[in-house]
Short mmCIF file of C-alpha atoms in Angstrom, two decimals:
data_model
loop_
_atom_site.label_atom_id
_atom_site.label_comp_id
_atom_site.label_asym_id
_atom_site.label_seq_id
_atom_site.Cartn_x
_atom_site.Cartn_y
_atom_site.Cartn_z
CA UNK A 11 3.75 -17.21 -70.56
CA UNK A 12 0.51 -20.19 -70.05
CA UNK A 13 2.74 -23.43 -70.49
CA UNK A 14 1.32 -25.32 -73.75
CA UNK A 15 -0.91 -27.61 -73.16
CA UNK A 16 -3.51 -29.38 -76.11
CA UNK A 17 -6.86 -29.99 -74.98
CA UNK A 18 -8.57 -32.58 -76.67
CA UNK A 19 -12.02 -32.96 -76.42
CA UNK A 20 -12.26 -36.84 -76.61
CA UNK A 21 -14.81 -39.51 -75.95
CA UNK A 22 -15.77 -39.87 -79.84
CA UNK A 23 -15.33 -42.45 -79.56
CA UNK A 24 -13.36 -43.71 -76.83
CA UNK A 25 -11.12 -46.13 -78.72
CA UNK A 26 -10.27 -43.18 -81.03
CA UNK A 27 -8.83 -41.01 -78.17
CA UNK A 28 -6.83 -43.57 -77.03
CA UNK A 29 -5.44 -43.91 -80.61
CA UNK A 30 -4.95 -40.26 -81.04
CA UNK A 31 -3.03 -40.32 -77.59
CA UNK A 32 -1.13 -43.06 -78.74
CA UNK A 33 0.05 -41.76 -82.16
CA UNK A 34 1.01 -38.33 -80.19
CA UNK A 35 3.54 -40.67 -78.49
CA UNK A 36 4.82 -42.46 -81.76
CA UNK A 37 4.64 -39.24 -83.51
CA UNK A 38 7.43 -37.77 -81.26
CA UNK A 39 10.37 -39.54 -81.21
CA UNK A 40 11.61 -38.89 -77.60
CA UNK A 41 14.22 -40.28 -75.02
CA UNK A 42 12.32 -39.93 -71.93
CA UNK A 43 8.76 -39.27 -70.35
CA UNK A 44 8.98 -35.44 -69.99
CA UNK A 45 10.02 -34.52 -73.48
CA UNK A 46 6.13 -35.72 -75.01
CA UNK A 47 3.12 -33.43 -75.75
CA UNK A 48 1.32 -32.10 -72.45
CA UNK A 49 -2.05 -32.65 -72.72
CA UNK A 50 -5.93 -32.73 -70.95
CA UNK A 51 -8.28 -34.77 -71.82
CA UNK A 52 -12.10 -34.48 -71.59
CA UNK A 53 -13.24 -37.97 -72.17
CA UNK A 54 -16.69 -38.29 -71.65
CA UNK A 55 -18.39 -40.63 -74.51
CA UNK A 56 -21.93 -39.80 -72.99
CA UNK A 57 -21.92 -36.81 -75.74
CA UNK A 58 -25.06 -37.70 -77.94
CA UNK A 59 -24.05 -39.98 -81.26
CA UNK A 60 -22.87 -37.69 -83.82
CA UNK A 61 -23.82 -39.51 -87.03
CA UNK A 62 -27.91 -40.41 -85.47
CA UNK A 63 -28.11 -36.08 -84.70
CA UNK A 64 -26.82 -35.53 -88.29
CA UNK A 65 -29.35 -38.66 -89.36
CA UNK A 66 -32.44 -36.77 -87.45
CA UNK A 67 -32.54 -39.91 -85.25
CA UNK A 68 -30.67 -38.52 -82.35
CA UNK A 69 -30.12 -35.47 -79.81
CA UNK A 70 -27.61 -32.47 -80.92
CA UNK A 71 -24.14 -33.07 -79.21
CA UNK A 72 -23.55 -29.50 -79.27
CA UNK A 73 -24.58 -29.09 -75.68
CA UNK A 74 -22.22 -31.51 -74.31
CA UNK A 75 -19.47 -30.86 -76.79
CA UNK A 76 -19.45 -27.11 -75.59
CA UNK A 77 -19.31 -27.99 -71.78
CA UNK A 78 -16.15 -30.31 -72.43
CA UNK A 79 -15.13 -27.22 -74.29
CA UNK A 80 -15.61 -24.80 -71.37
CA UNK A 81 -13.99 -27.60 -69.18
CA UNK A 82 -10.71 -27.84 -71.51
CA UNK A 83 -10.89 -23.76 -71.45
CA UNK A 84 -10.73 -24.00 -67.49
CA UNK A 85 -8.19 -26.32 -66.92
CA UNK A 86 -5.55 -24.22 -69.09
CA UNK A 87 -5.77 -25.67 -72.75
CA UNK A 88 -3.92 -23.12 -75.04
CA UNK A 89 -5.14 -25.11 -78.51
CA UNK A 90 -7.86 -27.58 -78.36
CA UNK A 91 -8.07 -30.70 -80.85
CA UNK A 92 -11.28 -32.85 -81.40
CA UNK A 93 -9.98 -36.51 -82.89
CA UNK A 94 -13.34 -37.09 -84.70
CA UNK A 95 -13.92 -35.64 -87.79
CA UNK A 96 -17.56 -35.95 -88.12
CA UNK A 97 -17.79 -33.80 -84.52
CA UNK A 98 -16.11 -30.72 -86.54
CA UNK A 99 -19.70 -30.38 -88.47
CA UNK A 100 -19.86 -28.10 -85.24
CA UNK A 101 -16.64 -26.59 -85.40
CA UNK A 102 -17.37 -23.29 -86.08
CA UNK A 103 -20.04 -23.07 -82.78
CA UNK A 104 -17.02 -24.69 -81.07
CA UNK A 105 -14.78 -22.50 -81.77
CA UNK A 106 -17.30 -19.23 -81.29
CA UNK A 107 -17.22 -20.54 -77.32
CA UNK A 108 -13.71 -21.60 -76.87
CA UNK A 109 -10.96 -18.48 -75.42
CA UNK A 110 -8.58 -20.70 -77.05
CA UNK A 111 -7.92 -21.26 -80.79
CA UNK A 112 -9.68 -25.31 -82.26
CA UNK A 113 -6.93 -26.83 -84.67
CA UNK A 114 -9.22 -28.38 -87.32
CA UNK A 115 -8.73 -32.18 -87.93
CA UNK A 116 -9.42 -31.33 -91.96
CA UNK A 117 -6.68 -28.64 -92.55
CA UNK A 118 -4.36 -31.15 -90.46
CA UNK A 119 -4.88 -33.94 -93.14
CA UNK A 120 -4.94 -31.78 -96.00
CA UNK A 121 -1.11 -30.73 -94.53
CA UNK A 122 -0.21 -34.29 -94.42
CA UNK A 123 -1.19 -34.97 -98.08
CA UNK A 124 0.62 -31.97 -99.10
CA UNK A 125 3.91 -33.79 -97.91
CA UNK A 126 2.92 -37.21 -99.35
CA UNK A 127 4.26 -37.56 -102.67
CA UNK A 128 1.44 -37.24 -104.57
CA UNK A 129 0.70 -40.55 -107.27
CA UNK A 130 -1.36 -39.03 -110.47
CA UNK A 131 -4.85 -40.08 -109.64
CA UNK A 132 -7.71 -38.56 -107.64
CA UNK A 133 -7.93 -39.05 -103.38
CA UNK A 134 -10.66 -41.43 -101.91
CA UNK A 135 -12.52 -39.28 -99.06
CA UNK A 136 -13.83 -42.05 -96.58
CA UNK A 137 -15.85 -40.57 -94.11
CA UNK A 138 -19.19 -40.87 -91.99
CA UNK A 139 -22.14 -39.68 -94.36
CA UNK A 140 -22.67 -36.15 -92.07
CA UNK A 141 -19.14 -35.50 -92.64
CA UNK A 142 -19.61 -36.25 -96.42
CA UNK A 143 -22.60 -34.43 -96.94
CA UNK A 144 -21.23 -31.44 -95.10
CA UNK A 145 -18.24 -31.39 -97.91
CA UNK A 146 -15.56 -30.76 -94.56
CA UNK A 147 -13.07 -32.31 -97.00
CA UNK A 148 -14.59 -31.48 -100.40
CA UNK A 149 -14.12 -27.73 -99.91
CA UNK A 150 -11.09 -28.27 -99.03
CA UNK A 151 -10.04 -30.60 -101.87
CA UNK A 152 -11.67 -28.24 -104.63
CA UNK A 153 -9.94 -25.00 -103.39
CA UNK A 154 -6.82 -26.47 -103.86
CA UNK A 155 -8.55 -28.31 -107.38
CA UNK A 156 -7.43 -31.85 -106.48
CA UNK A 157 -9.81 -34.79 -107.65
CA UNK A 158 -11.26 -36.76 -105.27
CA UNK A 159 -13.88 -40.04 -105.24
CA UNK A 160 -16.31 -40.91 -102.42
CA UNK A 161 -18.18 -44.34 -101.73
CA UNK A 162 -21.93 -44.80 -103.05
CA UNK A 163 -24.58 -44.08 -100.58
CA UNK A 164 -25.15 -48.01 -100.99
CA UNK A 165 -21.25 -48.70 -99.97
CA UNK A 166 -22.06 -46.13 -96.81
CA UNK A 167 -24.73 -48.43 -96.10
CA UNK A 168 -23.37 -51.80 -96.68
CA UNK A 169 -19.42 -51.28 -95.58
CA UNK A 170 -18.45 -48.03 -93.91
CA UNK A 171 -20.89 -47.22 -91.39
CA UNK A 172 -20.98 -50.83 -89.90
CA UNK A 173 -17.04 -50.88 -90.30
CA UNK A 174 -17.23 -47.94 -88.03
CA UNK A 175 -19.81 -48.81 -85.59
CA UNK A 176 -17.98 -52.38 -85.18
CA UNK A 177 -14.86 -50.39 -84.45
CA UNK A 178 -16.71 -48.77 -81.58
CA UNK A 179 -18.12 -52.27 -80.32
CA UNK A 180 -14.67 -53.39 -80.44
CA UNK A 181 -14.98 -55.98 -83.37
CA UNK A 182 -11.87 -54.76 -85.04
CA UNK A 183 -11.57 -57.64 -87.13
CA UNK A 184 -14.82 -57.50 -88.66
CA UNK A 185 -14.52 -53.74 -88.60
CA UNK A 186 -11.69 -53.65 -90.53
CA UNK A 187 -12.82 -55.86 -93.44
CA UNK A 188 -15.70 -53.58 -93.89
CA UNK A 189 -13.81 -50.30 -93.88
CA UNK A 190 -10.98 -51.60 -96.44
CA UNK A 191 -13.68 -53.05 -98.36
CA UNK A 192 -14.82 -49.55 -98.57
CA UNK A 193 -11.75 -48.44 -99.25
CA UNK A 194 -10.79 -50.63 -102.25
CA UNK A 195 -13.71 -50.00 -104.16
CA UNK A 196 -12.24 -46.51 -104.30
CA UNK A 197 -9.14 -47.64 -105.44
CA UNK A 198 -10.84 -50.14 -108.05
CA UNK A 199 -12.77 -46.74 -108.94
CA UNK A 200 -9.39 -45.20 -109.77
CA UNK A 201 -8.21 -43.63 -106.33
CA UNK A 202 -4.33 -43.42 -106.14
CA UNK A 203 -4.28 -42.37 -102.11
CA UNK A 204 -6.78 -42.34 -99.45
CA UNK A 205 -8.02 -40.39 -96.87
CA UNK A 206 -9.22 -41.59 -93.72
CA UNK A 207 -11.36 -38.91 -92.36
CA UNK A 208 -12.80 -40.58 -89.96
CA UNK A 209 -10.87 -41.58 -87.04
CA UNK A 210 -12.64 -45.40 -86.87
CA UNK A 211 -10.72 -46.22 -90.06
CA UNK A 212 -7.32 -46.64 -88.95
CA UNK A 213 -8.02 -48.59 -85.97
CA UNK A 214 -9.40 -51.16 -88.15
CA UNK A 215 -6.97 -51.15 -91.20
CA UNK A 216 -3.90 -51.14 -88.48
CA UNK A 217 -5.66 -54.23 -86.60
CA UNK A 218 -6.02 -56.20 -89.86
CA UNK A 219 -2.32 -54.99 -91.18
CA UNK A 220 -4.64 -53.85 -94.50
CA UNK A 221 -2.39 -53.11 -97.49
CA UNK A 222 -4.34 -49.67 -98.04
CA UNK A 223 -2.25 -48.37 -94.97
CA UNK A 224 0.69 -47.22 -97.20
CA UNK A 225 -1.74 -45.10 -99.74
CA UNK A 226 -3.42 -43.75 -97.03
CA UNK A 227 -3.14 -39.90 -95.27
CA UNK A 228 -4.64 -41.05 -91.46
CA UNK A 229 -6.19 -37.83 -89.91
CA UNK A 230 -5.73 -39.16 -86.55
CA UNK A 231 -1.97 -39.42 -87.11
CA UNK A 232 -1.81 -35.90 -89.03
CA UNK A 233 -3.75 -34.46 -86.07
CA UNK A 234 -1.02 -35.75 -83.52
CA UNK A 235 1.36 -34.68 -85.98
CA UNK A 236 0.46 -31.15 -85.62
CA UNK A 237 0.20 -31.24 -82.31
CA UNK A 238 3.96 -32.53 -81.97
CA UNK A 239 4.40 -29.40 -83.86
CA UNK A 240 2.88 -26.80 -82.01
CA UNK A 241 4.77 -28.06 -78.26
CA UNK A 242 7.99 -28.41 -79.97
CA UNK A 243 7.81 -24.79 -81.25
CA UNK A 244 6.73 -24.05 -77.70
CA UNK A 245 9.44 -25.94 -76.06
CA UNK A 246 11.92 -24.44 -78.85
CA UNK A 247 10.75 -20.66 -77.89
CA UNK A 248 11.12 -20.94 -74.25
CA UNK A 249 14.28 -22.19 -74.56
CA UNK A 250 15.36 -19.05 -76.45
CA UNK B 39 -25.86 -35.30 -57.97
CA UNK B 40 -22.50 -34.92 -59.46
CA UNK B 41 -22.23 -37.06 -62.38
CA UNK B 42 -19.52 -39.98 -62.31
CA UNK B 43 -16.16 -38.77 -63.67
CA UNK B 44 -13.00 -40.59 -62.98
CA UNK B 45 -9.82 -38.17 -62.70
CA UNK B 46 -6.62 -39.82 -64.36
CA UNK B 47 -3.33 -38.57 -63.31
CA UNK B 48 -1.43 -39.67 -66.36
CA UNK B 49 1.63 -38.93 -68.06
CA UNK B 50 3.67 -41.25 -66.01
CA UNK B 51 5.12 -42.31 -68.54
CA UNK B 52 2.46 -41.72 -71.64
CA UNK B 53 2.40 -45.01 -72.80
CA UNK B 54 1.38 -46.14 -69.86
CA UNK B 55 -1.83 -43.60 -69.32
CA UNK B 56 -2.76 -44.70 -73.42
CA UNK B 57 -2.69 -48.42 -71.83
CA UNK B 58 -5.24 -47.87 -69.19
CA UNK B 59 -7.73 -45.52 -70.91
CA UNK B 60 -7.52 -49.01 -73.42
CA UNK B 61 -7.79 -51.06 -70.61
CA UNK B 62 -10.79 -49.33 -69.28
CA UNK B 63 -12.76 -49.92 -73.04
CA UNK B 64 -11.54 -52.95 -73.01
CA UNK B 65 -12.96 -53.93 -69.66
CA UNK B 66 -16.44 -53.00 -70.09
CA UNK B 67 -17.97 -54.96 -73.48
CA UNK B 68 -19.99 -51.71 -74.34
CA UNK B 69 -22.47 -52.06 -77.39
CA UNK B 70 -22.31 -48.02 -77.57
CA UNK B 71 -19.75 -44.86 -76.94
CA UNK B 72 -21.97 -43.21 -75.03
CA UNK B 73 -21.59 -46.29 -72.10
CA UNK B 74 -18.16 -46.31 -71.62
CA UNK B 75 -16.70 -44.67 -68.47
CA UNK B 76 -15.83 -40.90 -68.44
CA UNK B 77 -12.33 -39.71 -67.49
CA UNK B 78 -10.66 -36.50 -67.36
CA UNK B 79 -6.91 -37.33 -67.87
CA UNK B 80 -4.30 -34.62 -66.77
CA UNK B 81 -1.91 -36.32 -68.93
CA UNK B 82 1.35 -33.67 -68.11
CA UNK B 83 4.39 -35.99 -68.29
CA UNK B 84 6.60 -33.22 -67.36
CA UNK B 85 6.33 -34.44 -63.96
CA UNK B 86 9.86 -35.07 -62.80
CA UNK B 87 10.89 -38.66 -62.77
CA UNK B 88 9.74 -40.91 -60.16
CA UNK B 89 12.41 -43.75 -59.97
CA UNK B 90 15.30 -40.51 -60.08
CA UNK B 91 13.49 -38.71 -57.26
CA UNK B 92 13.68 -42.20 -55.19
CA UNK B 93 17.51 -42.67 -55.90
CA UNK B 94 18.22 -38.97 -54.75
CA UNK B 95 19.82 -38.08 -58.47
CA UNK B 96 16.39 -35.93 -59.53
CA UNK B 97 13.99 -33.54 -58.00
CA UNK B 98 10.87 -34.33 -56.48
CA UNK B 99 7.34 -35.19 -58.44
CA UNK B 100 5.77 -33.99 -55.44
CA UNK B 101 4.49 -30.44 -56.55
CA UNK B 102 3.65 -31.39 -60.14
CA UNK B 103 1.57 -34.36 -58.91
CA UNK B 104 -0.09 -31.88 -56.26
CA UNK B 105 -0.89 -29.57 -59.03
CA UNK B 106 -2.02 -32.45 -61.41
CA UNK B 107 -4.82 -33.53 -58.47
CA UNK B 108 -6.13 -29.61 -58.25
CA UNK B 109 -6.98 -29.43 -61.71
CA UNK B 110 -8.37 -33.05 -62.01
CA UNK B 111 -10.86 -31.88 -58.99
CA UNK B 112 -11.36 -28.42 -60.30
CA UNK B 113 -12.61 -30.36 -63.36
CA UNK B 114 -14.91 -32.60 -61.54
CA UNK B 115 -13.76 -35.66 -60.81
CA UNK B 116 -15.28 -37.99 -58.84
CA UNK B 117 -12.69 -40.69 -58.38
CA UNK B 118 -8.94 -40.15 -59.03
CA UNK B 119 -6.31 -42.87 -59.85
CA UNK B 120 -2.90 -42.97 -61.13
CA UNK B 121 -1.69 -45.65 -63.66
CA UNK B 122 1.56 -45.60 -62.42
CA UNK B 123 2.82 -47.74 -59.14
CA UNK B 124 5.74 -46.17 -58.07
CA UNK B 125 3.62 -42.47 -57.63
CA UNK B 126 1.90 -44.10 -55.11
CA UNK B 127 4.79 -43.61 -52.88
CA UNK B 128 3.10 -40.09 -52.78
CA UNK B 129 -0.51 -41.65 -52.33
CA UNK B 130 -0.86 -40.46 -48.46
CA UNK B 131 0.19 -36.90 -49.51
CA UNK B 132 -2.10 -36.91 -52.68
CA UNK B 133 -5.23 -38.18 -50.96
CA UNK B 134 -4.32 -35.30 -48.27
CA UNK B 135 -4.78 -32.68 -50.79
CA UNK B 136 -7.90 -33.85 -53.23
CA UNK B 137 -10.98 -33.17 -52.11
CA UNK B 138 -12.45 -36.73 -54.13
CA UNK B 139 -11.10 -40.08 -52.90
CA UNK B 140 -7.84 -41.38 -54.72
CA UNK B 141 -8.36 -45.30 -55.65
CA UNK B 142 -5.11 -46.85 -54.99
CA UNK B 143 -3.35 -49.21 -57.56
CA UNK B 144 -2.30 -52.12 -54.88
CA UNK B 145 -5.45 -52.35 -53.48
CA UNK B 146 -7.05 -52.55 -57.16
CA UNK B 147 -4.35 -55.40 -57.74
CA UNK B 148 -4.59 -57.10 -54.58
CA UNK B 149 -8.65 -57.30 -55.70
CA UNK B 150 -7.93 -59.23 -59.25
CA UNK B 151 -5.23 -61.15 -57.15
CA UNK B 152 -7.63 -62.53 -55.24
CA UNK B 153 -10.48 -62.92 -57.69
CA UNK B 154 -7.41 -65.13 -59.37
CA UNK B 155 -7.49 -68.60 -58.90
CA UNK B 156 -4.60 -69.39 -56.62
CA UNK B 157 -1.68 -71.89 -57.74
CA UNK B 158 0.48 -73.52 -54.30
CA UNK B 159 3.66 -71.07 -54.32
CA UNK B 160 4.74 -67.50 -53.67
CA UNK B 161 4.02 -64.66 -55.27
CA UNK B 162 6.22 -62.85 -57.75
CA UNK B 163 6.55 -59.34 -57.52
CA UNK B 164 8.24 -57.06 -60.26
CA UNK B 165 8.05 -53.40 -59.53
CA UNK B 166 10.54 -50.58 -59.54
CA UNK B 167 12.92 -50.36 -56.72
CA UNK B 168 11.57 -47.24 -55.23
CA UNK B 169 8.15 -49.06 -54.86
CA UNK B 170 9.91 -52.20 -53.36
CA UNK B 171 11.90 -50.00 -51.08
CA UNK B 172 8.69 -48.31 -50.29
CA UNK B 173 7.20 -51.50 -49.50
CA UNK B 174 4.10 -50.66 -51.47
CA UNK B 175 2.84 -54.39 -52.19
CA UNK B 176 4.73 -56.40 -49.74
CA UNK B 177 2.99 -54.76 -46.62
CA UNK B 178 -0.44 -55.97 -48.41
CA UNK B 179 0.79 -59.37 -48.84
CA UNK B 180 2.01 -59.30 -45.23
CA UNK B 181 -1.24 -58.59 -43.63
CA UNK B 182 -3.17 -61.07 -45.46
CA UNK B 183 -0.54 -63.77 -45.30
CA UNK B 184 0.59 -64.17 -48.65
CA UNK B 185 4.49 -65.03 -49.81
CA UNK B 186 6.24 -63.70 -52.31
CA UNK B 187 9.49 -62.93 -53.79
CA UNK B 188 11.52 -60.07 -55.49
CA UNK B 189 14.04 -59.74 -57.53
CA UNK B 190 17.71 -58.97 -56.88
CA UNK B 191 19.37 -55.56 -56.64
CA UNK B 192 21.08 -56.89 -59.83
CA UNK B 193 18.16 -58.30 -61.58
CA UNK B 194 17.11 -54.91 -60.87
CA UNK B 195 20.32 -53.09 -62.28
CA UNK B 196 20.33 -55.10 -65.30
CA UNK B 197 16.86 -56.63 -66.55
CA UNK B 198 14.28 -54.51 -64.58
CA UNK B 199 15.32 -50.84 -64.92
CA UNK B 200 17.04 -50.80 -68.21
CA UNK B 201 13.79 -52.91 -69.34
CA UNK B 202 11.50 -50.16 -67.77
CA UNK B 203 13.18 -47.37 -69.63
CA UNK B 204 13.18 -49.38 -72.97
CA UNK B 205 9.02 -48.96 -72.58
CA UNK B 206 9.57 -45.19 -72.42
CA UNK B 207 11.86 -44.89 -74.98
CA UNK B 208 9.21 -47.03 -77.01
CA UNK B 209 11.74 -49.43 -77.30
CA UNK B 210 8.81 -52.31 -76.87
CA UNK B 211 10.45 -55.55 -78.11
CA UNK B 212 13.85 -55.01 -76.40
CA UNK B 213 11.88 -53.27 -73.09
CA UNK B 214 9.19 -56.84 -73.20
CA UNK B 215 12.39 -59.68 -73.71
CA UNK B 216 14.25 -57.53 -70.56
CA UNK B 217 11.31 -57.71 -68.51
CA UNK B 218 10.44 -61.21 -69.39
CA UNK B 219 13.27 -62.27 -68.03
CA UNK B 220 13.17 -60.46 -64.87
CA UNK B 221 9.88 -62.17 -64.45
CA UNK B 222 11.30 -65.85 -65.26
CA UNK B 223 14.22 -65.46 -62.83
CA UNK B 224 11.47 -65.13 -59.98
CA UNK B 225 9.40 -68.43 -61.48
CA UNK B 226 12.71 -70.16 -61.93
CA UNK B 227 12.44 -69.75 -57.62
CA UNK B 228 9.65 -70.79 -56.87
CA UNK B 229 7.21 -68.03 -57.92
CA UNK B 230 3.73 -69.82 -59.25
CA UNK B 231 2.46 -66.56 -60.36
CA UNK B 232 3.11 -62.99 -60.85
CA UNK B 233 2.24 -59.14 -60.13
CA UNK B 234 2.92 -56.91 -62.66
CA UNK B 235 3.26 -53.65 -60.13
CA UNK B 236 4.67 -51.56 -62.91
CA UNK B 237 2.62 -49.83 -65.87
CA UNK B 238 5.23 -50.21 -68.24
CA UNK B 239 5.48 -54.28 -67.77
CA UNK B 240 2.18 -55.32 -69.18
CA UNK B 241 3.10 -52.91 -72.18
CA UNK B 242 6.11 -54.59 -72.94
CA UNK B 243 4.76 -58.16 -72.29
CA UNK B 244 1.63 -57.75 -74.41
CA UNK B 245 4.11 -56.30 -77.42
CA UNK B 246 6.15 -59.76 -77.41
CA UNK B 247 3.05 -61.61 -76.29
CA UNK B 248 4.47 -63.05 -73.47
CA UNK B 249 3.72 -66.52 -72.07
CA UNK B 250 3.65 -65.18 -69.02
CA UNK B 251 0.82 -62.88 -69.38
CA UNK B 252 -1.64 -65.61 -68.04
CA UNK B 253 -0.05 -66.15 -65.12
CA UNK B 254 0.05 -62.50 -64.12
CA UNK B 255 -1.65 -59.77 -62.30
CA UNK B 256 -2.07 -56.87 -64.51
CA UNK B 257 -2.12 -53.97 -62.19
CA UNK B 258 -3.35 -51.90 -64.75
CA UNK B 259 -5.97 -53.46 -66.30
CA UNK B 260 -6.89 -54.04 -62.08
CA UNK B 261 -7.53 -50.28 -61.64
CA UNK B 262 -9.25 -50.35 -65.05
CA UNK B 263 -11.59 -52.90 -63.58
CA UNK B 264 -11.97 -51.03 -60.46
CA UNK B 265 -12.77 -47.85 -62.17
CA UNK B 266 -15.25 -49.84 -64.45
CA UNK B 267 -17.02 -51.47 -61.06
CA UNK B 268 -17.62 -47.82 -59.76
CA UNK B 269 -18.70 -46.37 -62.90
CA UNK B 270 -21.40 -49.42 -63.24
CA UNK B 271 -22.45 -48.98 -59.83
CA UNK B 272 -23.47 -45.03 -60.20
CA UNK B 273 -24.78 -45.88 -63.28
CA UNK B 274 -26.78 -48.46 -61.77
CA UNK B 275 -28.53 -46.54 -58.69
CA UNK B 276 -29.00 -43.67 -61.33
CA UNK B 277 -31.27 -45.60 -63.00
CA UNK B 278 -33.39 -46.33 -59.64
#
């Protein structure tokens, strides 16, 4: 049997990967080094800006995306994870090229709210405007009929995409107060939990400490989560 | 010309990889993803245990390392480092087998040593005691002159070690106070500043926000800067 091994095409951004790696550490409580998730990481930020291609102001990442793909393939990835969620506008041409089965960052979350206990109320979606406008979470939401909320196209303009394009300059402070700024307008708006579909957004709220952390389902963490999963079914079958 | 990619044998521990792909964004103030330096990080912490190997109670880390360098130059690496200090006890045998150069963490740290403005007094050097054994730093500070002290086989036993292991149990505020206090033994001697020649140290100094931190050598953040140097440079005579 191929040892498990997640592949995670990274680099978008760079900070994010290095959160994702770090919650698949939390996410697993261990005793020592060679009990956590094995994993390869293609971590090349040079793939063209996801949110300028989906904007018309900016080269398709597909390219690039598929040769860290092919890369991940070849090195002996038996699932591959992407933590961005505006990258899986391209999941499905991802997943067409890949040998290996893509775990999708989306049905990830939507597992995590399905364990949350669930306050009456609809879900705020924050997310990049490509990932809003190409309803990754929406369709989700309405096939299992829960209520959601998203920000004005004003708010994107105003608070979430500079929150999340200071997270990637490393201004986490002022990143932060934009994204929960996003995110409380939700709330005021009637939101009784969160989603952070975009991987940005937790970097910030964690570095300010932001009271929306409790309410809120992280994809980056449910991603991990998942992951944790999948090896310790692995590990749990081999020791059969 | 092959493209820049720097090959990251990780994993040892995890923690310690997530630190210096940090460490490397946080290195280069980047106003975009796409400038950030590309890795590929074999990030398999099922190698066996370094320090065990060293006291004869574990197998050796030998093959999985080997097999580790194979897939990070299958992959295309350019440059391959290790963020872990005592691995480097296998650095001859590594370098023998990659066909890309390996950058070596003591020579990284030596470099932001003596970029380091240099207070009268001795070195202090914290590492594990496979890589003191090994002689890793001490035969660097012998050829260019520089003192330094260690600590004790007991310091060892009962702040160093146990305070080691506390960072890879994720233990970070218990893991940080232990290995403070290795540290302060060796100031308390005469030691005017100090080299932290163990991954897991900065982690667990940074958590409790050590007042030593300015005082020390980060070896990890070192290779991060040496990996950011190299990355600049390519990028530099690429755009000639």
């Amino acid at each position: 049997m191929t040892p498990p091994l997640i592949g995670v095409l990274g680099g978008m951004g760079p900070l994010a990967t290095v959160d994702f790696l770090h919650k698949l550490i939390v996410a697993l409580p261990a005793s020592r080094d060679q009990e956590h998730v094995p994993t390869i990481v293609w971590n090349v930020p040079q793939i063209p800006d996801r949110q300028l291609a989906l904007a018309g102001t900016g080269e398709t990442p597909l390219p690039a995306m598929l040769a860290g793909i092919a890369r991940l393939n070849a090195a002996g990835a038996t699932r591959i994870v992407i933590p961005c969620n505006t990258a899986h506008l391209w999941f499905d041409a991802l997943t067409a090229d890949s040998s290996v089965p893509l775990i999708h960052i989306a049905d990830a979350a939507l597992a995590a709210l399905a364990r949350a206990t669930s306050p009456a109320g609809p879900i705020g979606l924050i997310a990049t405007r490509g990932a809003l406008r190409a309803e990754i979470y929406q369709a989700r939401f309405a096939a299992q009929g829960i209520p959601f909320l998203t920000n004005t196209d004003a708010e994107l303009d105003e608070l979430f995409t500079p929150g999340c394009y200071a997270i990637k300059n490393y201004e986490l402070e002022r990143g932060g107060k934009l994204l929960e700024h996003a995110g409380r307008l939700l709330l005021e708006r009637g939101a009784s939990r969160l989603v952070l579909a975009c991987t940005e957004v937790p970097i910030g709220l964690t570095h300010i400490s932001s009271e929306l952390l409790p309410i809120s389902i992280d994809s980056t963490l449910a991603l991990a989560e998942v992951c944790v999963a999948y090896w310790q079914q692995c590990s749990h079958r081999s020791r059969e």
